Every structure is written in structure tokens, then in C-alpha cells.
Coordinates of C-alpha atoms and ligand atoms in Angstrom, one line a residue:
M208 CA -2.9 94.4 93.9
T209 CA -0.1 92.5 92.0
L210 CA 1.9 94.4 89.4
R211 CA 2.5 92.4 86.3
L212 CA 5.8 93.3 84.6
F213 CA 7.4 91.8 81.4
I214 CA 11.2 91.9 81.1
P215 CA 13.0 90.3 78.3
A216 CA 15.4 87.6 79.0
D217 CA 16.5 87.6 75.3
A218 CA 20.3 87.5 74.9
G219 CA 20.3 91.1 73.1
A220 CA 18.4 92.6 76.0
L221 CA 20.7 90.7 78.6
A222 CA 23.7 92.2 76.8
V223 CA 22.6 95.7 77.7
G224 CA 21.6 94.9 81.3
A225 CA 18.1 93.3 81.4
E226 CA 19.2 90.9 84.2
E227 CA 20.4 93.8 86.5
V228 CA 17.1 95.8 85.6
A229 CA 15.0 92.7 86.6
S230 CA 16.9 92.4 90.0
A231 CA 16.8 96.2 90.7
L232 CA 13.0 96.2 90.1
G233 CA 12.6 93.2 92.3
A234 CA 14.6 94.9 95.0
A235 CA 12.7 98.2 94.5
A236 CA 9.4 96.3 94.8
A237 CA 10.5 94.8 98.1
R238 CA 11.3 98.2 99.4
Q239 CA 8.3 99.9 98.3
K240 CA 6.3 96.8 99.6
V241 CA 4.6 96.2 96.2
A242 CA 3.7 92.7 95.0
V243 CA 5.1 92.1 91.5
D244 CA 4.7 89.2 89.1
V245 CA 7.6 89.3 86.7
V246 CA 7.3 87.5 83.4
R247 CA 10.6 87.0 81.5
T248 CA 9.8 87.2 77.8
G249 CA 11.7 87.3 74.6
S250 CA 12.4 90.6 72.9
R251 CA 9.8 92.5 70.7
G252 CA 12.8 93.4 68.5
L253 CA 13.0 97.2 69.3
Y254 CA 16.7 96.8 70.4
W255 CA 17.4 100.5 70.7
L256 CA 14.7 100.5 73.6
E257 CA 16.3 97.5 75.3
P258 CA 16.0 96.7 78.2
M259 CA 12.4 97.5 77.5
V260 CA 10.1 96.9 80.5
E261 CA 6.4 96.4 80.0
V262 CA 3.6 96.9 82.5
Q263 CA 0.2 95.3 82.2
T264 CA -2.5 98.0 82.5
S265 CA -6.2 97.8 81.8
A266 CA -5.6 99.4 78.5
G267 CA -2.9 97.0 77.5
R268 CA 0.9 96.8 78.0
V269 CA 2.8 100.0 78.5
A270 CA 6.4 100.0 77.5
Y271 CA 9.4 101.9 79.1
G272 CA 12.8 101.8 77.7
P273 CA 15.7 101.8 77.6
V274 CA 15.5 101.1 81.3
A275 CA 18.8 101.1 83.4
A276 CA 19.1 99.4 86.8
S277 CA 19.4 102.9 88.4
D278 CA 16.0 103.8 87.0
A279 CA 14.2 101.0 88.9
E280 CA 13.2 102.9 92.0
G281 CA 11.9 106.0 90.3
L282 CA 10.3 104.0 87.5
L283 CA 8.3 101.8 89.9
R284 CA 7.1 104.8 91.9
A285 CA 6.0 106.4 88.5
I286 CA 4.2 103.2 87.5
L287 CA 2.4 103.1 90.7
A288 CA 1.4 106.8 90.5
D289 CA 0.1 107.8 87.0
G290 CA 2.6 106.0 84.8
A291 CA 4.3 109.2 83.6
H292 CA 8.0 108.8 83.2
A293 CA 10.7 110.1 80.8
L294 CA 11.2 106.5 79.5
R295 CA 7.5 105.9 78.8
Q296 CA 6.9 104.9 75.3
G297 CA 3.1 104.5 75.5
L298 CA 1.1 101.3 74.7
T299 CA 3.6 98.8 73.2
E300 CA 1.4 97.8 70.4
E301 CA 0.8 101.5 69.5
I302 CA 4.6 102.3 69.1
P303 CA 4.6 103.3 65.4
W304 CA 7.8 101.2 64.6
L305 CA 5.9 98.1 65.9
K306 CA 2.5 99.0 64.8
R307 CA 3.3 99.2 61.1
Q308 CA 4.7 95.6 61.0
P309 CA 2.5 92.7 59.9
R310 CA 3.7 90.4 62.5
L311 CA 2.9 86.9 61.3
T312 CA 6.0 84.8 62.2
F313 CA 6.9 87.0 65.2
A314 CA 3.3 87.5 66.4
R315 CA 4.2 86.2 70.0
C316 CA 7.8 87.2 70.2
G317 CA 8.2 89.4 73.3
V318 CA 4.6 88.8 74.3
V319 CA 4.5 85.3 75.7
D320 CA 6.5 83.5 78.3
P321 CA 8.8 81.3 76.1
R322 CA 8.9 78.5 78.6
S323 CA 5.1 78.1 79.0
L324 CA 3.2 75.9 76.8
E325 CA 0.0 77.2 78.3
D326 CA 0.8 80.7 77.4
Y327 CA 1.6 79.6 73.9
R328 CA -1.8 77.9 73.7
A329 CA -3.4 81.0 75.1
H330 CA -1.9 83.2 72.3
D331 CA -3.2 81.0 69.4
G332 CA -0.5 78.4 69.6
C333 CA -1.0 74.8 68.3
K334 CA -3.9 75.8 66.0
G335 CA -1.8 75.1 62.9
L336 CA -0.9 71.7 64.2
E337 CA -4.6 70.9 64.8
R338 CA -5.4 71.9 61.3
A339 CA -2.6 69.9 59.8
L340 CA -3.8 66.8 61.8
A341 CA -7.3 67.4 60.4
L342 CA -6.2 67.9 56.9
G343 CA -3.7 64.9 56.9
P344 CA -0.2 64.8 55.4
A345 CA -0.7 65.2 51.6
A346 CA -3.1 68.3 52.1
T347 CA -0.6 69.8 54.6
V348 CA 2.2 69.6 52.1
E349 CA 0.0 71.2 49.4
E350 CA -1.1 74.0 51.8
V351 CA 2.6 74.8 52.4
V352 CA 3.1 74.7 48.6
Q353 CA 0.2 77.0 48.1
S354 CA 1.4 79.5 50.6
G355 CA 4.4 80.3 48.4
L356 CA 6.7 80.0 51.4
R357 CA 10.3 80.0 50.3
G358 CA 13.2 79.0 52.5
R359 CA 14.3 81.9 54.7
G360 CA 17.9 80.5 55.2
G361 CA 19.2 82.1 52.1
A362 CA 18.6 80.2 49.0
G363 CA 14.8 80.9 48.9
F364 CA 13.8 77.4 47.7
P365 CA 10.1 76.7 47.8
T366 CA 9.6 74.9 51.2
G367 CA 6.4 73.0 50.1
I368 CA 8.3 71.6 47.1
K369 CA 11.1 70.4 49.4
W370 CA 8.6 68.8 51.7
R371 CA 6.8 67.1 48.7
T372 CA 10.1 65.5 47.6
V373 CA 10.7 64.0 51.1
A374 CA 7.0 62.9 51.4
Q375 CA 7.2 61.1 48.0
T376 CA 10.3 58.9 49.0
P377 CA 9.2 55.4 50.1
P378 CA 8.4 55.0 53.8
Q379 CA 11.5 54.6 55.9
Q380 CA 13.2 56.5 58.8
K381 CA 13.1 60.2 57.7
Y382 CA 14.3 63.3 59.4
I383 CA 13.4 66.9 60.1
V384 CA 16.5 69.1 60.6
C385 CA 16.3 72.7 61.6
N386 CA 19.1 75.0 60.6
A387 CA 19.7 77.3 63.6
D388 CA 23.4 78.0 62.8
E389 CA 22.5 81.6 61.9
G390 CA 26.0 82.6 60.9
D391 CA 25.3 85.6 58.8
S392 CA 26.6 88.9 59.9
G393 CA 23.8 91.3 61.3
T394 CA 21.2 88.4 61.7
F395 CA 19.4 87.5 64.9
A396 CA 16.0 86.5 63.9
D397 CA 16.4 82.8 64.5
R398 CA 17.8 83.5 67.9
M399 CA 15.0 85.7 68.7
I400 CA 12.5 83.1 67.8
M401 CA 14.2 80.3 69.8
E402 CA 14.4 82.6 72.9
G403 CA 11.1 84.3 72.5
D404 CA 8.8 81.8 71.0
P405 CA 10.3 78.4 70.8
F406 CA 7.0 76.5 70.6
V407 CA 6.3 78.0 67.2
L408 CA 9.5 76.2 66.0
I409 CA 8.6 73.1 67.7
E410 CA 5.0 73.2 66.2
G411 CA 6.4 74.0 62.7
M412 CA 8.7 71.0 62.9
A413 CA 6.1 68.6 64.2
V414 CA 3.8 69.7 61.3
A415 CA 6.8 69.0 58.9
G416 CA 7.3 65.6 60.5
I417 CA 3.6 64.7 60.2
A418 CA 3.5 66.0 56.6
V419 CA 6.5 64.0 55.2
G420 CA 6.4 61.0 57.5
A421 CA 9.4 61.8 59.7
T422 CA 9.4 60.9 63.4
K423 CA 12.6 62.5 64.5
G424 CA 13.9 66.1 64.4
Y425 CA 17.0 67.9 65.3
V426 CA 17.6 71.6 66.0
Y427 CA 21.2 72.4 65.1
I428 CA 22.1 75.5 67.1
R429 CA 25.4 77.5 66.9
S430 CA 27.4 77.3 70.1
E431 CA 27.3 81.1 70.4
Y432 CA 23.7 80.8 71.3
P433 CA 23.6 79.2 74.8
H434 CA 20.4 81.1 75.9
A435 CA 18.6 79.9 72.8
A436 CA 19.8 76.4 73.3
A437 CA 18.7 76.5 76.9
T438 CA 15.2 77.9 76.0
M439 CA 14.8 75.3 73.3
E440 CA 15.7 72.5 75.6
A441 CA 13.2 73.8 78.2
A442 CA 10.4 74.2 75.6
I443 CA 11.0 70.7 74.2
A444 CA 10.7 69.2 77.7
A445 CA 7.5 71.1 78.2
A446 CA 6.2 70.1 74.8
R447 CA 6.8 66.4 75.7
R448 CA 5.0 66.9 79.0
G449 CA 2.2 68.6 77.3
G450 CA 1.7 66.0 74.6
L451 CA 2.9 68.2 71.7
L452 CA 5.9 65.9 71.1
G453 CA 6.1 62.1 71.7
D454 CA 4.4 58.9 70.6
R455 CA 1.0 60.5 70.0
V456 CA 1.3 64.1 68.9
A457 CA -1.6 66.1 70.2
N458 CA -3.4 62.7 70.8
S459 CA -3.1 61.8 67.2
S460 CA -1.6 58.6 65.7
F461 CA 1.4 60.5 64.6
A462 CA 4.7 60.2 66.5
F463 CA 7.3 63.0 66.5
D464 CA 10.1 64.0 68.9
M465 CA 13.1 66.2 68.6
E466 CA 16.4 67.1 70.2
V467 CA 18.8 70.1 70.3
R468 CA 22.3 69.7 68.9
V469 CA 24.9 72.4 69.4
G470 CA 27.5 73.1 66.8
A471 CA 31.2 73.7 67.4
G472 CA 31.5 77.1 65.6
A473 CA 32.0 77.1 61.8
Y474 CA 30.2 79.3 59.2
V475 CA 30.2 76.6 56.7
C476 CA 28.3 74.3 59.1
G477 CA 25.3 76.4 58.3
E478 CA 25.5 75.1 54.7
E479 CA 23.0 72.3 54.8
T480 CA 25.2 69.3 53.8
S481 CA 28.0 70.3 55.9
L482 CA 25.6 70.7 58.9
L483 CA 24.4 67.1 58.2
D484 CA 28.0 65.9 58.5
S485 CA 28.4 67.9 61.6
L486 CA 25.1 66.4 63.1
E487 CA 26.5 63.0 62.3
G488 CA 29.6 63.7 64.4
K489 CA 32.0 64.4 61.6
R490 CA 34.0 67.5 60.5
G491 CA 31.6 69.8 58.7
L492 CA 32.6 69.2 55.1
V493 CA 30.3 70.2 52.1
R494 CA 28.8 67.3 50.3
A495 CA 28.5 67.2 46.5
K496 CA 24.9 67.3 45.3
P497 CA 23.2 65.1 44.0
P498 CA 22.1 63.3 46.1
L499 CA 19.9 65.9 47.6
P500 CA 19.3 65.9 51.4
A501 CA 15.6 65.2 50.5
H502 CA 16.7 61.9 49.0
K503 CA 19.8 61.0 51.1
G504 CA 20.3 63.5 54.0
L505 CA 21.0 62.7 57.7
F506 CA 22.5 59.3 58.1
G507 CA 21.7 58.7 54.5
R508 CA 18.0 59.1 55.0
P509 CA 15.4 61.4 53.4
T510 CA 15.6 64.6 55.3
V511 CA 13.8 68.0 55.3
I512 CA 16.3 70.7 56.3
N513 CA 14.9 74.1 56.7
N514 CA 15.8 77.3 58.4
V515 CA 14.2 78.3 61.8
L516 CA 12.1 81.0 60.2
S517 CA 10.8 78.6 57.5
F518 CA 9.5 76.3 60.1
A519 CA 8.3 79.0 62.4
S520 CA 6.2 80.5 59.4
V521 CA 4.3 77.1 59.0
P522 CA 2.0 77.3 62.0
I523 CA 0.3 80.5 60.9
I524 CA 0.2 79.2 57.3
M525 CA -1.6 76.0 58.5
D526 CA -3.9 78.1 60.9
K527 CA -4.9 80.8 58.5
G528 CA -4.4 79.0 55.2
G529 CA -1.9 79.2 52.4
A530 CA -4.0 81.8 50.6
F531 CA -3.9 84.2 53.5
Y532 CA -0.1 84.0 53.7
R533 CA 0.5 84.3 50.0
D534 CA -1.6 87.5 50.0
F535 CA 1.4 89.3 51.5
G536 CA 4.4 90.0 49.3
M537 CA 5.2 90.6 45.6
G538 CA 6.1 88.5 42.6
K539 CA 7.4 85.1 43.6
S540 CA 8.4 86.4 47.1
R541 CA 5.3 85.6 49.1
G542 CA 4.4 86.3 52.8
T543 CA 6.4 88.4 55.2
V544 CA 10.1 88.5 55.7
P545 CA 11.7 89.1 59.2
I546 CA 14.3 91.9 58.3
Q547 CA 17.2 92.4 60.8
L548 CA 18.5 96.0 60.8
A549 CA 22.0 96.2 62.2
G550 CA 25.4 97.8 61.9
N551 CA 25.5 101.7 62.1
I552 CA 21.7 102.3 62.3
K553 CA 19.7 104.4 64.6
Y554 CA 16.8 102.2 65.1
G555 CA 18.2 98.6 64.9
G556 CA 16.1 95.5 65.4
L557 CA 13.7 93.1 64.0
F558 CA 11.3 94.4 61.5
E559 CA 8.8 92.0 59.9
A560 CA 7.5 93.3 56.6
A561 CA 5.6 92.0 53.6
F562 CA 8.1 91.3 50.7
G563 CA 8.1 94.5 48.4
I564 CA 9.3 97.1 50.9
T565 CA 12.3 98.9 49.4
L566 CA 15.8 98.9 50.8
G567 CA 15.6 102.8 51.1
E568 CA 12.4 102.6 53.2
L569 CA 14.1 100.1 55.6
V570 CA 17.3 102.0 56.0
D571 CA 16.2 105.6 56.0
D572 CA 12.6 105.5 57.2
V573 CA 12.4 102.4 59.4
G574 CA 16.0 102.5 60.5
G575 CA 16.3 106.2 60.7
G576 CA 19.7 106.4 58.9
T577 CA 22.9 105.9 60.7
R578 CA 23.5 105.9 64.5
S579 CA 26.5 108.1 64.0
G580 CA 24.4 110.7 62.3
R581 CA 26.7 110.7 59.2
P582 CA 25.4 109.9 55.6
V583 CA 24.8 106.2 54.8
R584 CA 27.4 105.1 52.1
A585 CA 26.8 101.4 51.7
V586 CA 24.7 98.6 53.1
Q587 CA 25.4 94.9 52.9
V588 CA 22.4 92.8 52.5
G589 CA 22.2 89.1 53.1
G590 CA 25.3 88.4 55.3
P591 CA 29.0 88.2 54.6
L592 CA 28.4 86.8 51.0
G593 CA 25.9 89.5 50.2
A594 CA 26.5 92.5 47.9
Y595 CA 27.2 96.1 49.0
F596 CA 24.5 98.4 47.7
P597 CA 25.2 102.1 47.4
R598 CA 22.3 104.7 47.9
A599 CA 21.7 104.5 44.0
L600 CA 20.1 101.1 44.5
F601 CA 17.9 102.0 47.5
D602 CA 14.9 101.6 45.3
T603 CA 15.5 97.8 45.1
P604 CA 12.3 96.1 46.6
F605 CA 12.9 93.3 49.1
D606 CA 12.2 90.5 46.6
Y607 CA 14.5 87.5 45.8
E608 CA 14.3 88.2 42.1
A609 CA 14.8 92.0 42.3
F610 CA 17.9 91.5 44.4
A611 CA 19.3 88.8 42.0
A612 CA 18.7 91.1 39.0
R613 CA 21.1 93.6 40.7
D614 CA 23.7 91.0 41.6
G615 CA 22.6 91.0 45.2
L616 CA 20.8 88.6 47.6
I617 CA 18.4 88.7 50.4
G618 CA 20.0 85.8 52.2
H619 CA 18.6 85.6 55.7
G620 CA 17.3 89.2 55.7
G621 CA 20.2 90.8 57.5
I622 CA 21.0 94.5 56.6
V623 CA 24.3 95.9 57.9
V624 CA 24.6 99.7 57.5
F625 CA 27.8 101.7 57.0
D626 CA 28.4 105.4 57.1
D627 CA 30.8 107.5 54.9
T628 CA 33.8 106.6 57.0
V629 CA 33.8 103.1 55.6
D630 CA 36.8 102.0 53.4
M631 CA 35.2 99.7 50.8
A632 CA 38.6 98.3 49.6
K633 CA 39.0 97.0 53.1
Q634 CA 35.5 95.5 53.1
A635 CA 36.4 93.7 49.8
R636 CA 39.5 92.4 51.5
F637 CA 37.6 91.3 54.5
A638 CA 35.2 89.3 52.3
M639 CA 38.1 87.4 50.8
E640 CA 39.7 86.9 54.1
F641 CA 36.4 85.6 55.6
C642 CA 36.2 83.1 52.8
A643 CA 39.8 81.9 53.3
I644 CA 39.3 81.5 57.1
E645 CA 35.9 79.8 56.8
S646 CA 36.5 77.7 53.7
C647 CA 35.9 74.0 54.3
G648 CA 38.7 73.3 51.9
K649 CA 37.0 70.8 49.7
C650 CA 37.3 72.7 46.4
T651 CA 40.2 74.5 44.9
P652 CA 38.6 77.8 43.8
C653 CA 37.5 78.6 47.2
R654 CA 40.3 77.1 49.2
V655 CA 43.2 78.5 47.1
G656 CA 41.3 81.3 45.3
S657 CA 40.4 83.2 48.4
T658 CA 43.9 83.4 49.6
R659 CA 45.1 84.5 46.2
G660 CA 42.3 87.0 46.2
I661 CA 43.6 88.6 49.4
E662 CA 46.9 89.1 47.9
V663 CA 45.5 90.6 44.6
I664 CA 43.4 93.2 46.6
D665 CA 46.4 94.0 48.6
H666 CA 48.4 94.7 45.4
I667 CA 45.5 97.0 44.2
I668 CA 45.3 98.8 47.6
R669 CA 49.0 99.4 47.4
G670 CA 48.6 100.7 43.8
E671 CA 50.7 98.1 42.2
N672 CA 49.8 97.4 38.4
R673 CA 46.3 98.5 39.4
A674 CA 44.7 97.9 36.0
A675 CA 46.2 94.4 35.5
N676 CA 45.5 93.4 39.1
T677 CA 41.9 94.6 38.9
A678 CA 41.4 92.5 35.8
L679 CA 43.0 89.7 37.6
L680 CA 40.5 90.1 40.5
E681 CA 37.6 90.1 38.2
D682 CA 38.9 86.9 36.5
L683 CA 39.4 85.3 39.9
C684 CA 35.9 86.2 41.0
H685 CA 34.6 84.7 37.9
T686 CA 36.3 81.4 38.7
L687 CA 35.1 81.5 42.3
K688 CA 31.5 82.1 41.2
F689 CA 31.3 79.4 38.6
G690 CA 33.8 76.9 39.9
S691 CA 33.0 76.5 43.6
L692 CA 31.1 73.6 45.0
C693 CA 29.0 75.7 47.4
A694 CA 27.9 79.3 47.9
L695 CA 30.6 80.2 50.3
G696 CA 33.2 80.3 47.5
G697 CA 30.4 81.0 44.9
F698 CA 29.1 84.1 46.5
T699 CA 32.2 85.7 47.9
P700 CA 32.5 87.5 44.5
Y701 CA 29.3 89.5 45.3
P702 CA 30.7 91.6 48.2
V703 CA 34.1 91.9 46.4
M704 CA 32.7 92.9 43.0
S705 CA 30.0 95.2 44.3
A706 CA 32.6 97.1 46.3
L707 CA 34.8 97.3 43.3
T708 CA 31.9 98.4 41.0
Y709 CA 30.1 100.9 43.1
F710 CA 33.0 102.3 45.1
P711 CA 36.0 102.3 42.6
E712 CA 37.5 105.4 44.3
D713 CA 38.4 103.3 47.4
F714 CA 40.6 101.2 45.1
G715 CA 42.3 104.1 43.6
A716 CA 40.3 104.5 40.5
P717 CA 38.2 107.3 39.3
P718 CA 34.8 107.5 41.1
R719 CA 31.7 106.2 39.2
L720 CA 29.5 108.8 37.5
A721 CA 26.1 109.3 39.2
A722 CA 24.3 108.1 36.1
E723 CA 26.1 104.8 35.8
Ligands
FMN1010 C1 28.2 78.9 53.6 C2 26.8 78.8 53.8 C3 26.3 79.1 55.1 C4 24.9 78.9 55.4 N1 24.5 79.2 56.6 C5 23.2 79.1 56.9 C6 22.6 79.3 58.2 O1 23.5 79.8 59.1 N2 21.3 79.1 58.4 C7 20.4 78.7 57.4 O2 19.4 78.5 57.7 N3 20.9 78.5 56.2 C8 22.2 78.6 55.9 N4 22.7 78.3 54.6 C9 21.8 77.8 53.6 C10 21.6 76.4 53.7 O3 22.6 75.7 53.1 C11 20.2 75.9 53.3 O4 19.9 76.5 52.0 C12 19.1 76.1 54.2 O5 19.3 75.5 55.4 C13 17.8 75.5 53.7 O6 16.7 75.9 54.5 P1 15.6 76.9 53.9 O7 15.1 76.3 52.6 O8 14.5 76.8 54.9 O9 16.3 78.3 53.8 C14 24.1 78.5 54.4 C15 24.6 78.2 53.1 C16 25.9 78.5 52.8 C17 26.5 78.0 51.5
SF4_1011 S1 33.2 76.6 48.1 FE1 34.6 76.6 49.9 S2 33.2 76.1 51.5 FE2 32.2 75.5 49.7 S3 32.8 73.4 49.3 FE3 34.2 74.6 48.2 S4 35.9 74.9 49.6 FE4 34.1 74.1 50.8

């Protein structure tokens, strides 16, 4: 009998010892004379259980975690006996945290071998592409429009409308660009897809290429993601060998191929026009719009630029239909959103949910509160440019419009939790400092305003002319918000002003009344 084990090779699992666990289990198997077949998967996203080892049984996969290398000998013995062990979590699919998620985009992540096209096909892969080929380009674009999918990179722009714009430009060389810069704090969903289910991204980009008439794609990956880049490279090579990419995609008359490009490490290179400059080999500098990338993008050609999660959502939309996908969600936020729970949180990880779940449910119920056990004081949603929400706003549903109505943003779906030891004046200062460091320097409000912002916050923290300096900070934030060329300068006021509004006591002012 050969024992089938699944051990993540995801960077998050590797960081907590997955490689050591894999070799210790291999050595234990040799000592106990057991034949094992180890599949290196991505992560299921239950990071507090990583390294999580799964075992194939007749009832399904059974999970054990968090496993240490020193557990290997005993764990293997337990698996070979009746399976009982202190680290046993039961059938993976029955773990309540996982079971309550509608996993549409992340259905295969942590399940399949990310380097095997055969495994991808065996788990419903390529069905979306097949349907897109059967429907043809125009109907494919309309299916994506109908799904209600909005860009998962941050701005929430309707993906189908973007594709339609590129499709309607006259035939010429067009490009598909995937934004895998994933610079937001507390986010890791793009990385998980690239390391755990890279073919879903390749399939989504190929569908985009066919839909808009583009034959070439690029995945722009941040340099901090070497595992993701390596897995993508391997998957692209396998996709070429398997006929998913090349001159005749899946034996059709459409050609599409793609390449990986690794960035040099700048937050602003996640901004789409700056990313295009960087892809062209220049310094990443934000371009003024218009022209839109859809009209004049990479090398001046019509370009679809989407986030990893936007492309990765396309195969299931094409397979099950736009109506199936838009059935999930609320208001104008349709489908599911991969939420990343991070910071000081007990159960951190990837939680895919239909839009509409509230912030409170995510932090208290799903996340289990803080890891430190202290009360939650603030959460920052949407990366470094997102607002800090106090408990009073925990009834906000995950919905683009609901967050915007409260001067917040969903961004890329990252939630960073802070307990009651956080100093919100320092967090506000950090937001300005981040903007000053990462500014591309093209426009004055951001380039100069962020540095002046740090100085003004320092004056407030030191108690110097507090009222006048607070008014000055508000005025400066107004200028940044309305005078900046891109959202780096334009959104920095969100974390700053939310800290000032909801946590005035940290700036030396009287606390807000509960009813305010
Ligand atoms: C400063 C800044 C950084 C950004 N970083 C990212 C990023 O890392 N990943 C991403 O997908 N979008 C990022 N965006 C949003 C992109 O500009 C763009 O909206 C996105 O790539 C469009 O794809 P989508 O419609 O699929 O979301 C950033 C925007 C700004 C202003
Ligand atoms: S807001 Fe900042 S990052 Fe954006 S264009 Fe202006 S200087 Fe560059």
C-alpha cells in the first residue's frame, strides 16, 4: 500500500517549516518502511494550521496541523494505525472554517498539484476555456459583463466593460496584462493562486485574449514572490506542452501565449499605468489618463490589465455561466470575494465569501478576534490606503458601495487587525510616511504633501498648536484627495482621516462619544 500525502509548498507554509516537515515525513517513512507518494500542493488558506498535512483516505482527505518536523515519526505511526492524533483536524472539507466558504475562485487551491495540467483538467480545469471557444469572442465578453465581475485589484471597475472596450478597438496587436504586484499590506490571495492553482490564471488570461483579440500576455509578479514566479513559469511551460497556450489554443484557431515578468519592488508599480511603464523597461511612473490602457496601454497598444483574482474568476464564470456567478453577492458587488485575514488575528488566512458578509462577522466570528486575546480596537481594510474602522462600523457589509459610503474601501480584500495596544496617531503618521516613501514623484500634492503631512502629524503628536495643526492636516488631506494624479496620493487621506476621526484621543483630543 502506498500512502498518499499532501503537503503545501506554498510560501506561507514554507515560512513555518513545511519543507522540514516534508523531509522529516520522508525520512520517517523510510525508517518505518512505508511507501509514500507526496504531492506538494498550494495552501488551503487555513494559515494557523500550517504546515497542514493531508492524508488520502477512503472517506476523503484528512488534515493534521500545525505539524512540526518533530511530529513526523509519531504522526506517521498514528496515520498507519487508526489515524487518531492530537493534531488531527478531521476530514479537510468538513473543517467548519473551510466548509462555510463558497469556494469558487479558490476551489482547487491546496487541492491540486499546481504543476500538473493533468491534475488541473481532472478537477474541472479548462472547462471555461472550452465554453468560451464554443461561444466565440463577443458572447464571451458579454458573459463576463453579465456575471457582474468587478476588478479585484482595488478599484472595482467592471471587468466585462473593460474587455468590451479593448475588443471594440480595431484589430491590431493587443495585450493581456496580469497585475500580480500584490503590494497591499495583509494581502496574499494573488500569491496563493499563483502558487496553488496557476492554471486557473493561465486559463483566465487565455479566455481574455480570445475574447478581445490579444495574442500575447504578461504576468507582472512582484520580486518578493520567487515561489509564485517559479510556479507560474513551470505552469506556463506545462500549458504550452499541453496545448493550452501557443498558436492553436486548445486546438482552436486562436493563438495566445504568455510570459512572466518580475518587478523590481515598488508599491506604485501596482498602479496599472506605472506597471505598464515598468513592463516596458522604464522606471515605474504613473501616466496621466486618458488615454486609458484599454486604448493605449502596453507599448501604446490596446491592453486589458486585470488583477490575478479577476482573471482567476473568469474560468468558473465561463464554465457555470454569468448568471450562476452573479447569484452570489449583494447590490452591485456580485460573486465572491477572497478575503485575507491578517495582522493580530486568531484564525488568519484566506476566506472566500459572497459579498455581503459583514466586517464584524469576518473579524470576530471567522477570525476569532485577536491572537493576543486583547480587544480588537481597529481594523484596516483594503491595504495601506484603506481606512481604519472601529468596532462601531463592524456592521458594514463587504460591498464596494457600503464601504465607500463610510469613507472606506475594500481594495484587494485585505483585513489587518489591531488590538487595544495600537497607537492610531502613529498609524496615521505611518500612512503619510508610506506615501512619502512610495510616491512616484510625478505630482506635487503627493510628492510634497506627504512629507509636509508627516511634519504636521508630528506637531499634533507633540501637542504643538493642536487645533490649528489638526485643521491644517484636514486641509492637506483635502488637497491630496482631490489634487493627486493617482490613488496613492488620493487615498492616503483615508487611513489618516479615519484615525483622526475615530480615535481622536490618540491625537490628544477628547474621545469620540459612542453615539457619534
Ligand atoms: C498605488 C497603487 C497600487 C496598486 N497596486 C495594485 C496591485 O498591487 N495589484 C492590483 O491588482 N492592482 C493594484 N492597483 C490597482 C490598479 O491600478 C488597477 O486598478 C488594477 O490592476 C486593475 O485590475 P482589476 O480591474 O482587475 O482590479 C493599484 C493602484 C494604485 C493606485
Ligand atoms: S499621486 Fe503620488 S504616486 Fe500617484 S502620480 Fe502623483 S506622485 Fe505619483
